[in-house]
Short mmCIF file of C-alpha atoms and ligand atoms in Angstrom, two decimals:
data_model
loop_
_atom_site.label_atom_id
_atom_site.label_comp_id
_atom_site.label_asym_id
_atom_site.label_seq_id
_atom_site.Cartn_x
_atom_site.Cartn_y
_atom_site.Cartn_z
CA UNK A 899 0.00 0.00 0.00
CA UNK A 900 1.04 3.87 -0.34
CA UNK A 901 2.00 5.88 2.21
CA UNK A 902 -0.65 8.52 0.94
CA UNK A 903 -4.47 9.00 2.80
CA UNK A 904 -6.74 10.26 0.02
CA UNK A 905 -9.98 11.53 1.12
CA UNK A 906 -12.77 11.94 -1.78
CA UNK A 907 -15.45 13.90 -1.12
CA UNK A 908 -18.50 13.17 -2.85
CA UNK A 909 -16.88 9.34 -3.57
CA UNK A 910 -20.09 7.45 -3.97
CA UNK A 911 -21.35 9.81 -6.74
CA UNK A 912 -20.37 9.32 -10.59
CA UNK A 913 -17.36 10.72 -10.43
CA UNK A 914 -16.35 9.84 -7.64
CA UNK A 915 -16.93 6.27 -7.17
CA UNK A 916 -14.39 6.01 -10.72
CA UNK A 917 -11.97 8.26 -9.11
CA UNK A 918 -11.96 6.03 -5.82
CA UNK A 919 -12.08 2.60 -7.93
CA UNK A 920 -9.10 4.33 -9.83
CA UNK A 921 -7.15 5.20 -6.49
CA UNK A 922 -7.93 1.88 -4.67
CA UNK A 923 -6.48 0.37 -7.73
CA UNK A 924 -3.49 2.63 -7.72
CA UNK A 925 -2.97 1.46 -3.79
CA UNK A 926 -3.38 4.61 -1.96
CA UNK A 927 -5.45 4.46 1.19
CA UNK A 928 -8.72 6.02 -0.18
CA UNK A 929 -11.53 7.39 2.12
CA UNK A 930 -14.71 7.94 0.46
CA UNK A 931 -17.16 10.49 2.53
CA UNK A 932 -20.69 10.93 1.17
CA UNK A 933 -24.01 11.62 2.16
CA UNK A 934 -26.04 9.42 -0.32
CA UNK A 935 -27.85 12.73 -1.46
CA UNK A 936 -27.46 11.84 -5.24
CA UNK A 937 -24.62 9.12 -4.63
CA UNK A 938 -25.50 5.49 -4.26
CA UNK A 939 -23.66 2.32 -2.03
CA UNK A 940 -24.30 0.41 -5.64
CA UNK A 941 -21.76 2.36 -7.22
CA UNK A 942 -18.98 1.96 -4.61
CA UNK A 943 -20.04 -2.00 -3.40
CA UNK A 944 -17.48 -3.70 -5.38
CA UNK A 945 -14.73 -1.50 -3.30
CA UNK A 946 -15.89 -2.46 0.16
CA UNK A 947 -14.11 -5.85 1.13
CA UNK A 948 -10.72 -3.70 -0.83
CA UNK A 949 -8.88 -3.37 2.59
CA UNK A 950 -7.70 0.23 1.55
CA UNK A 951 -11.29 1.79 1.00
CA UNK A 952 -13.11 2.93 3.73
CA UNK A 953 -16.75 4.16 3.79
CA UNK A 954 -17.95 7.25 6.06
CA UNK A 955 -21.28 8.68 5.90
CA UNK A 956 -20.99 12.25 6.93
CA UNK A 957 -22.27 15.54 5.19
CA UNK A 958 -19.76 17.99 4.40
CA UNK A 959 -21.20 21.07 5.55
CA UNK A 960 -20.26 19.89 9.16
CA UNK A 961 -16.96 19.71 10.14
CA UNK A 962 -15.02 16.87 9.68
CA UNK A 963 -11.97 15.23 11.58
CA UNK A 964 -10.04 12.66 9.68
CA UNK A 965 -5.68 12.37 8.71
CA UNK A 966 -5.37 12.45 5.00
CA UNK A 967 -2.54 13.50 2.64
CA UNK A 968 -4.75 14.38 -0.31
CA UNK A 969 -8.34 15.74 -0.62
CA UNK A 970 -10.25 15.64 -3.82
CA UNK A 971 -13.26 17.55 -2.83
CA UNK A 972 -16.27 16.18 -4.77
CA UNK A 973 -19.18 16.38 -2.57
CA UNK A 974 -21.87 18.96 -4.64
CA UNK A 975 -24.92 17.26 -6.23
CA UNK A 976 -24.13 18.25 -10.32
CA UNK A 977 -27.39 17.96 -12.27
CA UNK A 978 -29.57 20.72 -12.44
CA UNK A 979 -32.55 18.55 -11.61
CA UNK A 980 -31.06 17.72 -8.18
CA UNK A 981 -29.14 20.80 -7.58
CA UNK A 982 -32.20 22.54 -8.08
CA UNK A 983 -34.48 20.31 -6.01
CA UNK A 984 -32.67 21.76 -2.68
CA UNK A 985 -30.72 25.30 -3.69
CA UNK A 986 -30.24 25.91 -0.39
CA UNK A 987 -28.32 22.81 0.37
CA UNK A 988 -26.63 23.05 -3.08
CA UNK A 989 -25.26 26.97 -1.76
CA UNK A 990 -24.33 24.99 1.64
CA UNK A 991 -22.59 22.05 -0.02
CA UNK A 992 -20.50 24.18 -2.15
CA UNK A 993 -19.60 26.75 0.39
CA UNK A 994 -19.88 25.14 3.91
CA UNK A 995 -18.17 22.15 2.68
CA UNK A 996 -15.67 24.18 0.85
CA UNK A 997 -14.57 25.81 3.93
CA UNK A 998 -14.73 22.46 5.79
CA UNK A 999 -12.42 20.81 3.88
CA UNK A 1000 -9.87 23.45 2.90
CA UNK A 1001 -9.77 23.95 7.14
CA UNK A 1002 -9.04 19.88 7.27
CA UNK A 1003 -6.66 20.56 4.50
CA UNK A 1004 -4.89 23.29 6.32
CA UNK A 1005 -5.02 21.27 9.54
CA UNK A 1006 -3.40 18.55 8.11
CA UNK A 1007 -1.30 20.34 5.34
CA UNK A 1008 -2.94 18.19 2.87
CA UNK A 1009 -3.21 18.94 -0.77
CA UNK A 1010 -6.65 19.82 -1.97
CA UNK A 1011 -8.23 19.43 -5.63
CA UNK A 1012 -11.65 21.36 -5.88
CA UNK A 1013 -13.87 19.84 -8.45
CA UNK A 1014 -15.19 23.60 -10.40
CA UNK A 1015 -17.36 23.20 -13.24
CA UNK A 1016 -17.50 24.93 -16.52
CA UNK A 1017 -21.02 26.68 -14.89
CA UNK A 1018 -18.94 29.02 -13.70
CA UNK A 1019 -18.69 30.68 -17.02
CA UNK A 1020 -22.32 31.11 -16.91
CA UNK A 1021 -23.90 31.46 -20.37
CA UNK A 1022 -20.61 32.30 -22.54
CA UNK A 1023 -20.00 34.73 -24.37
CA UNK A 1024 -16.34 33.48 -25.49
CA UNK A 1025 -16.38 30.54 -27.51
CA UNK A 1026 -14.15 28.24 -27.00
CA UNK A 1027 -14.19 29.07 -22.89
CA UNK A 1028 -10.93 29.49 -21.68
CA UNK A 1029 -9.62 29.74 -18.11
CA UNK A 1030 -8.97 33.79 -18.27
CA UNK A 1031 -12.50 34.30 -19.61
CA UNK A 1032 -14.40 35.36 -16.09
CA UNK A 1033 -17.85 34.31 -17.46
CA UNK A 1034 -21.86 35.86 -17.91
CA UNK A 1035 -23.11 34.29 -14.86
CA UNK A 1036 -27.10 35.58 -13.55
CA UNK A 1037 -26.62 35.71 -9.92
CA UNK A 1038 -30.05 35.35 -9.10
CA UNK A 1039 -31.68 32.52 -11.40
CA UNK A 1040 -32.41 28.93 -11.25
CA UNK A 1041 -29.11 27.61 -11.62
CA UNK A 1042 -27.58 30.22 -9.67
CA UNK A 1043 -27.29 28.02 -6.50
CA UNK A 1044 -24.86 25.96 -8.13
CA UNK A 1045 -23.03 28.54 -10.50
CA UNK A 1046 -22.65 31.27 -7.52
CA UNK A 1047 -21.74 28.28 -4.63
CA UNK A 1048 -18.94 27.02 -7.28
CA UNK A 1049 -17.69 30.23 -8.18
CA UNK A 1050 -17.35 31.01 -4.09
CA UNK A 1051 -15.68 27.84 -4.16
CA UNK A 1052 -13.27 28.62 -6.23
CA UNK A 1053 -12.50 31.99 -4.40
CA UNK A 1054 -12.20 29.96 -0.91
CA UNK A 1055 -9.61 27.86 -2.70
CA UNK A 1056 -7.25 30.71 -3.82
CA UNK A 1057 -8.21 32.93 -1.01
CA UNK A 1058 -6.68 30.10 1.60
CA UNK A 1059 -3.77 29.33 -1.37
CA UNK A 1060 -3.04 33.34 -0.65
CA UNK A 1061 -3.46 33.79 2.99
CA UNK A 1062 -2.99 30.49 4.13
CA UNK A 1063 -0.32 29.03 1.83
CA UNK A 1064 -2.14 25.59 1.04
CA UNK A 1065 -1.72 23.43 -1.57
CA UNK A 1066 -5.16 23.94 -3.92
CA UNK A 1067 -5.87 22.51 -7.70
CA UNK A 1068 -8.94 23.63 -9.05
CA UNK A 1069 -10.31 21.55 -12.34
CA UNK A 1070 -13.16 22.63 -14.00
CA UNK A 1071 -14.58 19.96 -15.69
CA UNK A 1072 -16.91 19.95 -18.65
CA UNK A 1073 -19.92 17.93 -19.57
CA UNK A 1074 -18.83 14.13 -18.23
CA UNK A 1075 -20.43 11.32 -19.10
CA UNK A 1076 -20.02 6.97 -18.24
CA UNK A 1077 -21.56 4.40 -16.26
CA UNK A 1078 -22.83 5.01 -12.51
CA UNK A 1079 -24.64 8.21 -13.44
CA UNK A 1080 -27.80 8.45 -11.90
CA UNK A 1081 -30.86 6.85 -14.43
CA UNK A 1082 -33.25 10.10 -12.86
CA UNK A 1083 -30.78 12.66 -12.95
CA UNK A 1084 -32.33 14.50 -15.52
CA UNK A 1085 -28.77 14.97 -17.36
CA UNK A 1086 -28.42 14.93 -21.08
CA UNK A 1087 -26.68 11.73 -21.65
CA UNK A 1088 -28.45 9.43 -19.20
CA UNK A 1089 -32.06 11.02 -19.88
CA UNK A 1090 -31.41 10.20 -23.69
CA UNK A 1091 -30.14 6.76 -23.39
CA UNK A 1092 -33.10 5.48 -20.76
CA UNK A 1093 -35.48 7.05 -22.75
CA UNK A 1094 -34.10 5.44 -26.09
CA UNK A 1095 -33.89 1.98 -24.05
CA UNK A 1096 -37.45 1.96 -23.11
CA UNK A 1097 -38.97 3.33 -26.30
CA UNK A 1098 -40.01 6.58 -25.03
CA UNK A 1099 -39.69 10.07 -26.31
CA UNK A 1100 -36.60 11.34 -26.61
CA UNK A 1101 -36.74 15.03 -24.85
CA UNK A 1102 -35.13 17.60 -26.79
CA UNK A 1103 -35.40 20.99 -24.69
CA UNK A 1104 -35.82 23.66 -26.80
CA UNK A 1105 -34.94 23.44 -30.55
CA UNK A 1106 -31.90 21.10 -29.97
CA UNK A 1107 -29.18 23.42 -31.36
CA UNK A 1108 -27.78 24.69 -27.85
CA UNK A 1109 -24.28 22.59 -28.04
CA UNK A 1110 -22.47 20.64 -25.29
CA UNK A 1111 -19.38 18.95 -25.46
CA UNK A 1112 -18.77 15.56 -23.95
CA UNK A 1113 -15.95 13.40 -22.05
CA UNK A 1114 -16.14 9.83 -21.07
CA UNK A 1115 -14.89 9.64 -17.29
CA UNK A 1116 -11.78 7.40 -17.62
CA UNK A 1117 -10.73 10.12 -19.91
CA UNK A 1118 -11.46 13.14 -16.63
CA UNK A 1119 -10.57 11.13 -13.71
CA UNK A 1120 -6.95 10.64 -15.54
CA UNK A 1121 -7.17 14.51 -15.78
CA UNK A 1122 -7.94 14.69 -11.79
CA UNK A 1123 -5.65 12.87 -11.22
CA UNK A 1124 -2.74 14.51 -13.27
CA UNK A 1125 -3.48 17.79 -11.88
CA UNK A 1126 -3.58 16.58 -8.22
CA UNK A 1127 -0.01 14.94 -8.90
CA UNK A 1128 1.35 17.99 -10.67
CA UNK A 1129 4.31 20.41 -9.56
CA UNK A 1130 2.49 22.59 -6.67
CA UNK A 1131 3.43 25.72 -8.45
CA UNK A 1132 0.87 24.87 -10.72
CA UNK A 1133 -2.46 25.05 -9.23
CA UNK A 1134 -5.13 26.18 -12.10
CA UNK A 1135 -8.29 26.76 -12.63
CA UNK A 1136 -7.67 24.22 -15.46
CA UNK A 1137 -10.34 23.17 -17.69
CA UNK A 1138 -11.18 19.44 -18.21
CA UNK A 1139 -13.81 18.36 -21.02
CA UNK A 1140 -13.42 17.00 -24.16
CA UNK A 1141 -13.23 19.95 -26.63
CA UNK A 1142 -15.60 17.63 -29.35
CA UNK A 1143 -18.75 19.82 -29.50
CA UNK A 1144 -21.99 18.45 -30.82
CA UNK A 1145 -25.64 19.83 -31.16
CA UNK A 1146 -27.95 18.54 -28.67
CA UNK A 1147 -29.93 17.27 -31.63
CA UNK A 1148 -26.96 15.58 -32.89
CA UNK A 1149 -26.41 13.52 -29.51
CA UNK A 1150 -29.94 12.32 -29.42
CA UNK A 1151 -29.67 10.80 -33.23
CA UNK A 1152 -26.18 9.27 -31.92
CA UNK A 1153 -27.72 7.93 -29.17
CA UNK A 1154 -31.12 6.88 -31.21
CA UNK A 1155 -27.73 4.94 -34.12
CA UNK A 1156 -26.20 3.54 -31.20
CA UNK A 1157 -29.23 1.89 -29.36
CA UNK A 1158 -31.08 0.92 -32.69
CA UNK A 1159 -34.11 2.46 -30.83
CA UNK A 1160 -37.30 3.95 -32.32
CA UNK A 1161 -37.81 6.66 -29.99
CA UNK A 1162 -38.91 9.99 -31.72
CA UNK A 1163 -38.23 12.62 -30.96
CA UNK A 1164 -40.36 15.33 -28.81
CA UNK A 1165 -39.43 18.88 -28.12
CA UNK A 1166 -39.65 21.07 -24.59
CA UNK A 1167 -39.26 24.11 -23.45
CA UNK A 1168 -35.93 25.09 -22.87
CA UNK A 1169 -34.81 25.84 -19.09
CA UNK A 1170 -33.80 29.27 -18.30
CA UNK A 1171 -30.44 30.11 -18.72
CA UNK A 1172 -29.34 26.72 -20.11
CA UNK A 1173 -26.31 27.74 -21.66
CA UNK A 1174 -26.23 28.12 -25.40
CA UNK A 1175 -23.25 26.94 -26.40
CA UNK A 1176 -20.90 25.40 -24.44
CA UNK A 1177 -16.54 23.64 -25.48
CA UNK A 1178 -13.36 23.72 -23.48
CA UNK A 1179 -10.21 25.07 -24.55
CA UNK A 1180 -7.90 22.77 -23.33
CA UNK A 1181 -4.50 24.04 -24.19
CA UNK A 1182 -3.54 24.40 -20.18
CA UNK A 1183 -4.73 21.23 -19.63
CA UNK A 1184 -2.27 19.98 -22.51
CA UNK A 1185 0.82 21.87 -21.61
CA UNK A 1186 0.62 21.32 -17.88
CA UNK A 1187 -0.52 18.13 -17.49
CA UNK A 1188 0.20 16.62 -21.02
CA UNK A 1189 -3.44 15.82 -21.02
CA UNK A 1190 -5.72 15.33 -23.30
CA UNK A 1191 -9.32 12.79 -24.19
CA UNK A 1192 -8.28 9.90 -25.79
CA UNK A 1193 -11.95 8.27 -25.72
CA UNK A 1194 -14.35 8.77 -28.66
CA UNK A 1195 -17.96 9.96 -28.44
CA UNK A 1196 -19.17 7.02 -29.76
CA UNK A 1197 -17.25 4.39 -27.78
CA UNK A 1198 -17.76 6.58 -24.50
CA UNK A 1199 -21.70 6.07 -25.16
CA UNK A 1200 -21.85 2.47 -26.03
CA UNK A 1201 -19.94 1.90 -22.80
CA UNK A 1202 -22.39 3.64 -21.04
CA UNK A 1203 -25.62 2.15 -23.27
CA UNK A 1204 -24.04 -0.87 -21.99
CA UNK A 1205 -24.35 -0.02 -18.25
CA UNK A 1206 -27.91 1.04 -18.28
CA UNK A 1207 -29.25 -2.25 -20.15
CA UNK A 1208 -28.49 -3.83 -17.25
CA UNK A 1209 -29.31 -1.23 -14.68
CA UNK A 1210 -32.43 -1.11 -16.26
CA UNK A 1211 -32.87 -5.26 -16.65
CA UNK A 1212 -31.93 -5.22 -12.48
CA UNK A 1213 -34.86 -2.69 -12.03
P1 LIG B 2302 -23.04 13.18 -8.38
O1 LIG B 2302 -24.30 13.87 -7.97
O2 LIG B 2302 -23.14 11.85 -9.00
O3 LIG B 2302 -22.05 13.07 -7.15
C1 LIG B 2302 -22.01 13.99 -6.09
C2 LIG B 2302 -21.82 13.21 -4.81
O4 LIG B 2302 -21.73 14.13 -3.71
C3 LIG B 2302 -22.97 12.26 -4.50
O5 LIG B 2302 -22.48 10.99 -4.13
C4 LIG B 2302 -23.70 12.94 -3.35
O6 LIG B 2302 -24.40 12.01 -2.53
C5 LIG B 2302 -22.56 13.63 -2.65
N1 LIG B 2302 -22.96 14.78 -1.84
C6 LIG B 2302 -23.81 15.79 -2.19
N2 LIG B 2302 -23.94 16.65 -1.17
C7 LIG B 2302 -23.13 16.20 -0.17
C8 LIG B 2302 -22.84 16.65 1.15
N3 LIG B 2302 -23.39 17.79 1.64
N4 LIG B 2302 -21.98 15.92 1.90
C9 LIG B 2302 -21.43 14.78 1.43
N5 LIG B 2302 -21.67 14.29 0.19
C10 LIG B 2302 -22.52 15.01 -0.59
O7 LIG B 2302 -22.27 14.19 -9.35
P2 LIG B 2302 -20.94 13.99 -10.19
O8 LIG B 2302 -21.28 14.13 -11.61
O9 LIG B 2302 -20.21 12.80 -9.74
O10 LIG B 2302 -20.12 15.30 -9.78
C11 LIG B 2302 -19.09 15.27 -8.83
C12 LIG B 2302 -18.46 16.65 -8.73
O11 LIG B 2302 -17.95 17.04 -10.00
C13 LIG B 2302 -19.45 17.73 -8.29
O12 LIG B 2302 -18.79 18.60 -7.40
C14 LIG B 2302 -19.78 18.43 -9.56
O13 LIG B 2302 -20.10 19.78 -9.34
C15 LIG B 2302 -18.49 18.29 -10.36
N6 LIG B 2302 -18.76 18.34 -11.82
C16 LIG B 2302 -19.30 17.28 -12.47
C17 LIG B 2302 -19.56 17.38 -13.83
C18 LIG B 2302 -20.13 16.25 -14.62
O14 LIG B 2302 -20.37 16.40 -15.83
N7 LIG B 2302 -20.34 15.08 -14.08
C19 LIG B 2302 -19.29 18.58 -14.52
C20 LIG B 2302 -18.77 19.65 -13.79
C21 LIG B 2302 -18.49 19.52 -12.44
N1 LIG B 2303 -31.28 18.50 -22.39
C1 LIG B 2303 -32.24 18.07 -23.31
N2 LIG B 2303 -33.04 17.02 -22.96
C2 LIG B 2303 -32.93 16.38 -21.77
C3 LIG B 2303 -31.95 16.81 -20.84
C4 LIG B 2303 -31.15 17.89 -21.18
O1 LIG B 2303 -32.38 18.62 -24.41
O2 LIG B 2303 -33.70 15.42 -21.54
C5 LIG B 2303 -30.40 19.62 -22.76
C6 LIG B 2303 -30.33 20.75 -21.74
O3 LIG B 2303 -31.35 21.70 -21.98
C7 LIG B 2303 -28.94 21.30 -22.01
C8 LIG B 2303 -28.13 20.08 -22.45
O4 LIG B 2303 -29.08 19.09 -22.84
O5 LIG B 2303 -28.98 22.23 -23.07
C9 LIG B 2303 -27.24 19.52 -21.33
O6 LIG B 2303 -28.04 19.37 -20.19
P1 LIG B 2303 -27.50 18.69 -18.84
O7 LIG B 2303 -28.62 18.78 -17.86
O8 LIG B 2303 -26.95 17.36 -19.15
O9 LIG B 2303 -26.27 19.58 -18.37
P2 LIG B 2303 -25.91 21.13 -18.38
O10 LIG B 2303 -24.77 21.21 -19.32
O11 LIG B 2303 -27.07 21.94 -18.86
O12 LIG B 2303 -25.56 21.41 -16.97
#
């Protein structure tokens, strides 16, 4: 085993239950803290007997007391339907649990990787976003509890990096898509794929022609985990997404191709300020990290068409 504690925040999400099957693999001593808001013991069982994974149910936004070396701070539900559901909690997760773990971090003097998210360039106005561009962000809307709690997030990070002298990466990752999503999280990818899997509409919002651009997770947890191992001079914000951009309409007839479905297609209203276009540059991520997506759309999805046939057979 490592020498290195690695606390992940958030670990029995999406995300994070492939970053923690990724580190228990990679022998560190991985700690996975979550709440089960949006995260699931399904996507983490086949870590438990591992004897360097350990469970802890605990909420973030109370303090927590634990040795670690490394922190990847996860812990934030991501899906507008479920960061929306609660957007007080979502403000709380973000910020509470920001300044709970950057004071463990600074207790400890253990390095800390915030998980930022391209929402904090709002609605762009800079096409393709890079990390200078400070974003068109409403402060006061629907998806402001996340966009405003990351953003904070972010300032925490560099405000204790400043004043406090700790070791902070901040990635902000782009659409990511695989297996262990949620099947009701109301995201593109996995709303698409159930619905084409049980012959039901397929639900475009608006028109279809907002864009998105989308990584498979093998391809971002590499990423996270590049940027938590790299020199501490260089500490980001650093984007992470796969700089492919397709039409919303585009990814539903992939999806529709790949699943041999005959959904149709059925169109919504769009949800206000869903952002209208939306592709990482990813030149920092290159240079710094030597770092780039190596996974195709269309393999990313089959893997993941794969997963829900028989998350969908178990249900
Ligand atoms: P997810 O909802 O699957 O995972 C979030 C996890 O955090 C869940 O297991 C949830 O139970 C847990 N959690 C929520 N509130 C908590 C709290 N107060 N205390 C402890 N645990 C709590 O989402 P995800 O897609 O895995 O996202 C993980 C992180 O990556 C989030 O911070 C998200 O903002 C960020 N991110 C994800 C994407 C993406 O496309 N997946 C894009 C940008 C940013
Ligand atoms: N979307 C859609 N149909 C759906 C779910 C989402 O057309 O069933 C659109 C949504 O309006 C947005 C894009 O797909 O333009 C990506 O949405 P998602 O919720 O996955 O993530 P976002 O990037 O908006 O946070």
């Amino acid at each position: 085993m490592r020498d290195d504690a690695v606390l992940v925040t958030g670990g029995a999400g999406f995300l994070g239950s492939h970053l923690c099957t990724r580190l228990v693999r990679e022998k560190y001593d991985v700690l996975c803290v979550d709440n089960f808001y949006t995260g699931t013991k399904r996507n983490i069982a086949g870590l438990l007997d591992a004897a360097n994974f350990e469970l802890m149910r605990h909420d973030v936004t109370f303090s927590l007391y634990v040795e670690v070396d490394q922190i990847y701070n996860l812990a934030c539900p991501a899906s507008p339907v479920h960061y929306q559901f609660d957007p007080v909690q979502t403000t709380k997760t973000s910020v509470h649990g920001a300044i709970n773990m950057l004071g463990l971090a600074k207790r400890v003097k253990a390095r800390i990787l915030q998980a930022s998210t391209s929402e904090v360039y709002g609605d762009p106005v800079v096409h393709p976003q890079k990390e200078d561009y400070w974003g068109h962000v409403n402060p006061v809307g629907l998806r402001s509890c996340y966009d405003e709690g990351k953003r904070c997030a972010e300032t925490l990070m560099f405000d204790y990096y400043r004043q406090h002298a700790l070791e902070i990466k901040v990635a902000r990752i782009f659409n990511t898509y695989g297996p262990n999503m949620h099947p009701n999280d109301g995201r593109v990818i996995s709303n698409f794929i159930v619905q084409a899997l049980k012959g039901e509409p397929i639900t475009l919002y608006g028109d279809g022609s907002q864009t998105r651009s989308f990584c498979y997770v093998d391809d971002l947890i590499d990423g996270l985990i590049r940027l938590m191992l790299s020199p501490a001079d260089f500490i980001g914000p650093v984007n992470l997404g796969n700089p492919g951009e397709y039409t919303i309409r585009q990814l539903a007839e992939e999806v529709l191709r790949l699943t041999g479905s005959r959904s149709k297609l059925t169109f919504k209203p769009l949800p206000s300020d869903d952002p209208v276009r939306r592709c990482p540059d990813i030149t920092l991520a290159q240079s710094q990290l030597n770092w780039k997506p190596t996974v195709p759309l269309e393999d990313g999805l089959k893997e993941t068409i794969a997963y829900f046939r028989v998350l969908l057979e178990e249900s």
